[in-house]
C-alpha positions as a Markdown table, in Angstrom:
| # | Residue | x | y | z |
|---|---|---|---|---|
| 1 | Unk | 0.0 | 0.0 | 0.0 |
| 2 | Unk | 1.5 | 3.4 | -1.0 |
| 3 | Unk | 1.6 | 6.4 | 1.2 |
| 4 | Unk | -1.1 | 8.1 | -0.9 |
| 5 | Unk | -3.6 | 5.4 | -0.1 |
| 6 | Unk | -3.7 | 5.6 | 3.7 |
| 7 | Unk | -6.8 | 4.3 | 5.5 |
| 8 | Unk | -8.3 | 7.0 | 7.7 |
| 9 | Unk | -8.0 | 6.1 | 11.4 |
| 10 | Unk | -11.1 | 4.6 | 13.0 |
| 11 | Unk | -12.4 | 6.8 | 15.8 |
| 12 | Unk | -12.2 | 5.2 | 19.2 |
| 13 | Unk | -15.4 | 4.0 | 20.8 |
| 14 | Unk | -16.3 | 6.2 | 23.7 |
| 15 | Unk | -18.2 | 3.8 | 25.9 |
| 16 | Unk | -21.6 | 2.3 | 25.5 |
| 17 | Unk | -24.2 | 3.2 | 22.9 |
| 18 | Unk | -27.2 | 5.3 | 24.0 |
| 19 | Unk | -29.5 | 2.3 | 23.7 |
| 20 | Unk | -27.1 | 0.0 | 25.6 |
| 21 | Unk | -26.7 | 2.5 | 28.4 |
| 22 | Unk | -30.5 | 3.1 | 28.5 |
| 23 | Unk | -31.2 | -0.6 | 28.8 |
| 24 | Unk | -28.3 | -1.1 | 31.3 |
| 25 | Unk | -29.9 | 1.6 | 33.5 |
| 26 | Unk | -32.7 | -0.9 | 34.2 |
| 27 | Unk | -30.5 | -3.7 | 35.4 |
| 28 | Unk | -30.4 | -2.4 | 39.0 |
| 29 | Unk | -30.6 | 1.0 | 40.6 |
| 30 | Unk | -26.8 | 1.2 | 40.7 |
| 31 | Unk | -26.1 | 1.7 | 37.0 |
| 32 | Unk | -29.0 | 4.2 | 36.9 |
| 33 | Unk | -27.3 | 6.3 | 39.5 |
| 34 | Unk | -23.9 | 5.9 | 37.9 |
| 35 | Unk | -25.3 | 7.1 | 34.5 |
| 36 | Unk | -26.7 | 10.2 | 36.2 |
| 37 | Unk | -23.2 | 11.0 | 37.7 |
| 38 | Unk | -20.8 | 10.0 | 34.9 |
| 39 | Unk | -20.1 | 11.9 | 31.7 |
| 40 | Unk | -21.0 | 11.6 | 28.9 |
| 41 | Unk | -24.2 | 9.8 | 30.0 |
| 42 | Unk | -25.3 | 12.5 | 32.4 |
| 43 | Unk | -25.6 | 14.9 | 29.5 |
| 44 | Unk | -27.6 | 12.5 | 27.3 |
| 45 | Unk | -31.4 | 13.0 | 27.6 |
| 46 | Unk | -32.2 | 9.5 | 26.4 |
| 47 | Unk | -29.9 | 7.8 | 29.0 |
| 48 | Unk | -31.0 | 10.2 | 31.7 |
| 49 | Unk | -34.7 | 9.5 | 31.0 |
| 50 | Unk | -34.2 | 5.7 | 31.4 |
| 51 | Unk | -32.0 | 6.1 | 34.5 |
| 52 | Unk | -34.6 | 8.4 | 36.2 |
| 53 | Unk | -37.5 | 6.1 | 35.2 |
| 54 | Unk | -35.7 | 3.1 | 36.7 |
| 55 | Unk | -35.1 | 5.0 | 39.9 |
| 56 | Unk | -38.8 | 5.9 | 40.2 |
| 57 | Unk | -39.8 | 2.4 | 39.2 |
| 58 | Unk | -37.5 | 1.0 | 41.9 |
| 59 | Unk | -39.2 | 3.2 | 44.5 |
| 60 | Unk | -42.6 | 1.9 | 43.3 |
| 61 | Unk | -41.3 | -1.7 | 43.5 |
| 62 | Unk | -40.2 | -1.1 | 47.1 |
| 63 | Unk | -43.6 | 0.3 | 48.0 |
| 64 | Unk | -45.4 | -2.6 | 46.3 |
| 65 | Unk | -43.1 | -4.9 | 48.3 |
| 66 | Unk | -44.4 | -3.5 | 51.5 |
| 67 | Unk | -48.0 | -4.0 | 50.2 |
| 68 | Unk | -47.0 | -7.6 | 49.3 |
| 69 | Unk | -45.9 | -8.2 | 52.9 |
| 70 | Unk | -49.3 | -7.1 | 54.1 |
| 71 | Unk | -51.1 | -9.2 | 51.5 |
| 72 | Unk | -49.2 | -12.3 | 52.8 |
| 73 | Unk | -51.5 | -12.4 | 55.7 |
| 74 | Unk | -54.6 | -13.0 | 53.5 |
| 75 | Unk | -54.9 | -16.7 | 52.7 |
| 76 | Unk | -55.0 | -17.8 | 49.1 |
| 77 | Unk | -56.2 | -14.4 | 47.7 |
| 78 | Unk | -53.1 | -12.7 | 49.2 |
| 79 | Unk | -50.8 | -15.3 | 47.5 |
| 80 | Unk | -52.6 | -14.8 | 44.2 |
| 81 | Unk | -52.3 | -11.0 | 44.4 |
| 82 | Unk | -48.6 | -11.3 | 45.3 |
| 83 | Unk | -48.0 | -13.4 | 42.2 |
| 84 | Unk | -50.0 | -11.0 | 40.0 |
| 85 | Unk | -48.1 | -8.0 | 41.3 |
| 86 | Unk | -44.7 | -9.7 | 40.9 |
| 87 | Unk | -45.5 | -10.9 | 37.4 |
| 88 | Unk | -46.7 | -7.5 | 36.4 |
| 89 | Unk | -43.6 | -5.8 | 37.7 |
| 90 | Unk | -41.3 | -8.3 | 35.8 |
| 91 | Unk | -43.3 | -7.7 | 32.6 |
| 92 | Unk | -43.0 | -4.0 | 32.9 |
| 93 | Unk | -39.3 | -4.2 | 33.7 |
| 94 | Unk | -38.7 | -6.4 | 30.6 |
| 95 | Unk | -40.7 | -4.1 | 28.4 |
| 96 | Unk | -38.7 | -1.1 | 29.6 |
| 97 | Unk | -35.4 | -2.9 | 28.8 |
| 98 | Unk | -36.5 | -4.0 | 25.4 |
| 99 | Unk | -37.8 | -0.5 | 24.5 |
| 100 | Unk | -34.6 | 1.1 | 25.6 |
| 101 | Unk | -32.6 | -1.4 | 23.5 |
| 102 | Unk | -34.7 | -0.4 | 20.5 |
| 103 | Unk | -34.1 | 3.3 | 21.1 |
| 104 | Unk | -37.6 | 4.1 | 22.3 |
| 105 | Unk | -38.8 | 6.0 | 25.3 |
| 106 | Unk | -41.5 | 3.9 | 26.9 |
| 107 | Unk | -43.2 | 6.1 | 29.4 |
| 108 | Unk | -44.7 | 4.4 | 32.3 |
| 109 | Unk | -47.8 | 6.0 | 33.7 |
| 110 | Unk | -47.2 | 8.7 | 36.3 |
| 111 | Unk | -43.4 | 8.0 | 36.7 |
| 112 | Unk | -42.7 | 8.4 | 33.0 |
| 113 | Unk | -43.5 | 12.1 | 32.9 |
| 114 | Unk | -41.6 | 12.6 | 36.1 |
| 115 | Unk | -38.6 | 10.9 | 34.6 |
| 116 | Unk | -38.9 | 13.0 | 31.4 |
| 117 | Unk | -39.0 | 16.2 | 33.5 |
| 118 | Unk | -35.9 | 15.2 | 35.4 |
| 119 | Unk | -34.0 | 14.1 | 32.2 |
| 120 | Unk | -34.7 | 17.5 | 30.6 |
| 121 | Unk | -33.7 | 19.6 | 33.6 |
């Protein structure tokens, strides 16, 4: 290869893609907090939205966990409600991860607009 036919250098990858970071924000609350603190993710509205939505979703899950503990005292019906709540939360969580991987903002009721507001502030 001659000097006149040099291949341009490939730019270095600067971390995760937006979609990967958005999905990773849902893994636990820890990546969500890290993405809100670390550059360049804390400047990206897409990543910030998913990080905030996961934080708010985590708070809802904790509150529903307390409700689940109270439902445990109701025979049969309590057990069925605990299963239904748990399955619903898992389905919502999986949906959020898949939507983030596809580059979409899937807004959960009530907490989605709160997350959007925080991401744009």
